[in-house]
CSV table of C-alpha atoms in Angstrom, one decimal:
chain,number,residue,atom,x,y,z
G,1,MET,CA,191.9,33.0,-139.8
G,2,VAL,CA,188.6,31.2,-139.4
G,3,PRO,CA,185.6,33.3,-138.3
G,4,ILE,CA,183.8,32.0,-135.3
G,5,ILE,CA,180.1,32.0,-135.7
G,6,ILE,CA,178.1,32.1,-132.5
G,7,LEU,CA,174.5,30.9,-132.8
G,8,ARG,CA,172.1,31.9,-130.2
G,9,ILE,CA,169.0,29.9,-129.8
G,10,PHE,CA,166.1,32.0,-128.6
G,11,LYS,CA,163.2,30.5,-126.9
G,12,TYR,CA,160.2,32.4,-128.0
G,13,LYS,CA,157.3,32.3,-125.5
G,14,ILE,CA,153.9,32.5,-127.1
G,15,LYS,CA,152.0,35.3,-125.5
G,16,VAL,CA,148.7,34.1,-124.0
G,17,MET,CA,145.6,36.1,-123.4
G,18,LEU,CA,142.7,35.0,-121.2
G,19,TYR,CA,139.2,35.1,-122.5
G,20,GLU,CA,135.8,34.8,-120.7
G,21,PHE,CA,133.7,32.5,-122.8
G,22,LYS,CA,129.9,32.1,-122.1
G,23,ASN,CA,127.6,29.5,-123.5
G,24,TYR,CA,124.5,27.6,-122.6
G,25,ASN,CA,124.9,24.1,-121.3
G,26,LYS,CA,122.5,21.2,-122.3
G,27,HIS,CA,120.1,22.3,-119.5
G,28,GLY,CA,119.9,25.9,-120.8
G,29,ASN,CA,121.9,27.4,-117.9
G,30,VAL,CA,124.6,29.9,-118.6
G,31,ARG,CA,128.1,28.5,-118.2
G,32,THR,CA,131.1,30.7,-117.9
G,33,ARG,CA,134.7,29.6,-118.5
G,34,ILE,CA,138.0,31.3,-118.5
G,35,VAL,CA,140.1,30.0,-121.4
G,36,PRO,CA,143.5,30.8,-122.6
G,37,GLY,CA,144.0,32.0,-126.2
G,38,THR,CA,147.0,33.1,-128.3
G,39,LYS,CA,147.6,36.8,-128.3
G,40,GLY,CA,147.3,38.4,-131.7
G,41,LYS,CA,145.1,35.7,-133.1
G,42,ALA,CA,141.3,35.6,-133.3
G,43,PHE,CA,139.5,33.7,-130.6
G,44,SER,CA,138.2,30.4,-131.9
G,45,VAL,CA,136.4,27.5,-130.2
G,46,ASN,CA,135.3,24.1,-131.3
G,47,PRO,CA,131.5,24.2,-131.0
G,48,LYS,CA,131.1,20.4,-130.8
G,49,GLY,CA,129.9,19.4,-127.4
G,50,LEU,CA,129.1,23.1,-126.4
G,51,GLY,CA,125.7,24.6,-126.2
G,52,ASN,CA,124.6,27.8,-127.9
G,53,TYR,CA,127.2,30.5,-127.9
G,54,ILE,CA,126.5,33.7,-125.9
G,55,GLY,CA,129.7,35.8,-126.0
G,56,VAL,CA,133.4,36.1,-125.5
G,57,ARG,CA,135.5,39.0,-124.0
G,58,VAL,CA,139.0,39.6,-122.9
G,59,PHE,CA,139.3,38.6,-119.3
G,60,LYS,CA,141.5,40.1,-116.5
G,61,TYR,CA,141.6,39.0,-112.9
G,62,GLU,CA,140.9,41.9,-110.5
G,63,TYR,CA,143.4,42.5,-107.7
G,64,LYS,CA,142.5,45.1,-105.0
G,65,HIS,CA,145.2,46.5,-102.7
G,66,GLU,CA,146.3,50.0,-101.8
G,67,LEU,CA,150.1,49.5,-101.8
G,68,LEU,CA,151.4,46.1,-102.8
G,69,PRO,CA,151.5,45.3,-106.6
G,70,PRO,CA,150.3,41.8,-107.6
G,71,GLY,CA,152.7,39.0,-108.1
G,72,LEU,CA,152.4,35.4,-109.5
G,73,LEU,CA,153.6,32.3,-107.6
G,74,ASN,CA,153.7,28.6,-108.6
G,75,ILE,CA,153.2,26.1,-105.8
G,76,GLY,CA,152.4,22.5,-106.3
G,77,GLY,CA,151.4,22.8,-109.9
G,78,LYS,CA,149.0,25.6,-109.2
G,79,ARG,CA,149.4,29.3,-109.8
G,80,TYR,CA,148.4,32.1,-107.4
G,81,ILE,CA,148.1,35.9,-107.3
G,82,VAL,CA,150.0,36.9,-104.2
G,83,PRO,CA,149.6,38.4,-101.6
G,84,THR,CA,145.8,37.6,-101.8
G,85,TRP,CA,146.5,33.9,-102.7
G,86,GLN,CA,143.8,33.9,-105.4
G,87,GLU,CA,144.2,30.8,-107.6
G,88,VAL,CA,144.4,31.5,-111.3
G,89,LEU,CA,144.9,29.6,-114.5
G,90,PRO,CA,148.5,28.3,-115.1
G,91,GLU,CA,148.8,30.4,-118.3
G,92,THR,CA,148.1,33.6,-116.4
G,93,GLU,CA,150.7,36.4,-116.8
G,94,LEU,CA,151.0,39.7,-114.9
G,95,SER,CA,149.4,41.5,-117.9
G,96,ASP,CA,146.2,39.5,-117.2
G,97,ILE,CA,145.8,41.1,-113.8
G,98,LYS,CA,144.0,44.4,-113.4
G,99,TRP,CA,145.3,46.2,-110.3
G,100,ILE,CA,142.6,48.2,-108.6
G,101,LYS,CA,143.8,50.8,-106.1
G,102,PRO,CA,141.0,51.9,-103.8
G,103,GLU,CA,140.6,55.7,-103.5
G,104,PRO,CA,142.0,56.9,-100.2
G,105,LYS,CA,139.3,57.9,-97.8
G,106,VAL,CA,139.0,61.6,-97.1
G,107,LYS,CA,139.0,62.1,-93.3
G,108,GLN,CA,135.9,64.0,-92.3
G,109,GLU,CA,136.1,66.4,-89.5
G,110,PRO,CA,133.7,65.8,-86.6
G,111,VAL,CA,130.8,68.2,-86.0
G,112,ILE,CA,131.3,69.7,-82.5
G,113,GLU,CA,128.9,71.9,-80.5
G,114,THR,CA,129.3,73.5,-77.1
G,115,HIS,CA,126.3,73.9,-74.7
G,116,THR,CA,126.1,75.8,-71.5
G,117,SER,CA,124.4,74.1,-68.6
G,118,SER,CA,120.9,75.5,-67.8
G,119,SER,CA,121.4,75.1,-64.1
G,120,ASN,CA,125.0,76.5,-63.9
G,121,ALA,CA,126.3,79.0,-66.3
G,122,ASP,CA,129.9,78.1,-65.5
G,123,LYS,CA,129.5,74.5,-66.8
G,124,THR,CA,129.8,73.7,-70.5
G,125,TYR,CA,129.2,70.4,-72.3
G,126,LYS,CA,130.6,69.3,-75.5
G,127,THR,CA,128.5,67.3,-78.1
G,128,ALA,CA,130.3,65.7,-81.1
G,129,TYR,CA,129.2,63.8,-84.2
G,130,TYR,CA,131.9,61.6,-86.0
G,131,PRO,CA,130.7,61.1,-89.6
G,132,GLU,CA,133.1,58.3,-90.4
G,133,SER,CA,131.7,56.0,-87.6
G,134,GLY,CA,128.3,57.6,-87.4
G,135,LYS,CA,128.6,57.9,-83.6
G,136,PHE,CA,127.6,60.7,-81.2
G,137,TYR,CA,129.2,61.8,-78.0
G,138,CYS,CA,128.2,64.2,-75.2
G,139,ASP,CA,129.8,64.7,-71.9
G,140,CYS,CA,126.7,66.0,-70.0
G,141,PRO,CA,125.1,64.0,-67.2
G,142,GLY,CA,121.9,63.6,-69.1
G,143,ARG,CA,123.5,61.1,-71.4
G,144,TRP,CA,124.0,58.6,-68.6
G,145,ARG,CA,120.5,59.2,-67.2
G,146,ALA,CA,118.8,58.6,-70.6
G,147,PHE,CA,117.8,54.9,-71.2
G,148,ASP,CA,119.1,55.0,-74.8
G,149,ASN,CA,122.2,57.1,-74.0
G,150,ARG,CA,120.8,60.0,-76.1
G,151,CYS,CA,120.6,63.3,-74.2
G,152,LYS,CA,118.7,66.3,-75.5
G,153,HIS,CA,122.0,67.6,-77.0
G,154,ILE,CA,122.6,64.5,-79.0
G,155,LYS,CA,119.0,64.5,-80.2
G,156,ALA,CA,119.3,68.1,-81.3
G,157,LEU,CA,122.6,67.3,-83.1
G,158,GLU,CA,121.0,64.3,-84.8
G,159,LYS,CA,118.3,66.5,-86.2
G,160,LYS,CA,120.9,69.0,-87.4
G,161,VAL,CA,123.0,66.5,-89.3
G,162,LYS,CA,119.9,64.5,-90.3
G,163,VAL,CA,120.9,61.1,-88.8
G,164,SER,CA,118.2,58.9,-87.3
């Protein structure tokens, strides 16, 4: 019986890291480049043709979205972060993207006051301040009479919440 030897050929992909490299150009202006480098090896650059060196750091693209994780898509020889369609270097991997999830906004309750009419004790008016939009509302007739739509109730509430 002859043993059968199965050889598997593994294709090893070299991990790439992105670096932000800064140097001065020939006019003395700062030039920033995003360059790929081999992961696990020290960053090196050929200084010939480059101005004075400033610095280098590991670079990550920033992706901001509340729900959808970033993805990479190749179209027409270019690579994009989707769904924002941000063009990136062809060597970019998902590990080179920093997903920033914005903090959810805490809904602020409106400030509501009730006022009794000075002419008729049976009538009441509601004045409200909505902090998220910064808007005031009052249902008294003085609001429509005022040239700037700010009745005495709204002006008093503005002073109370210190909004001018």
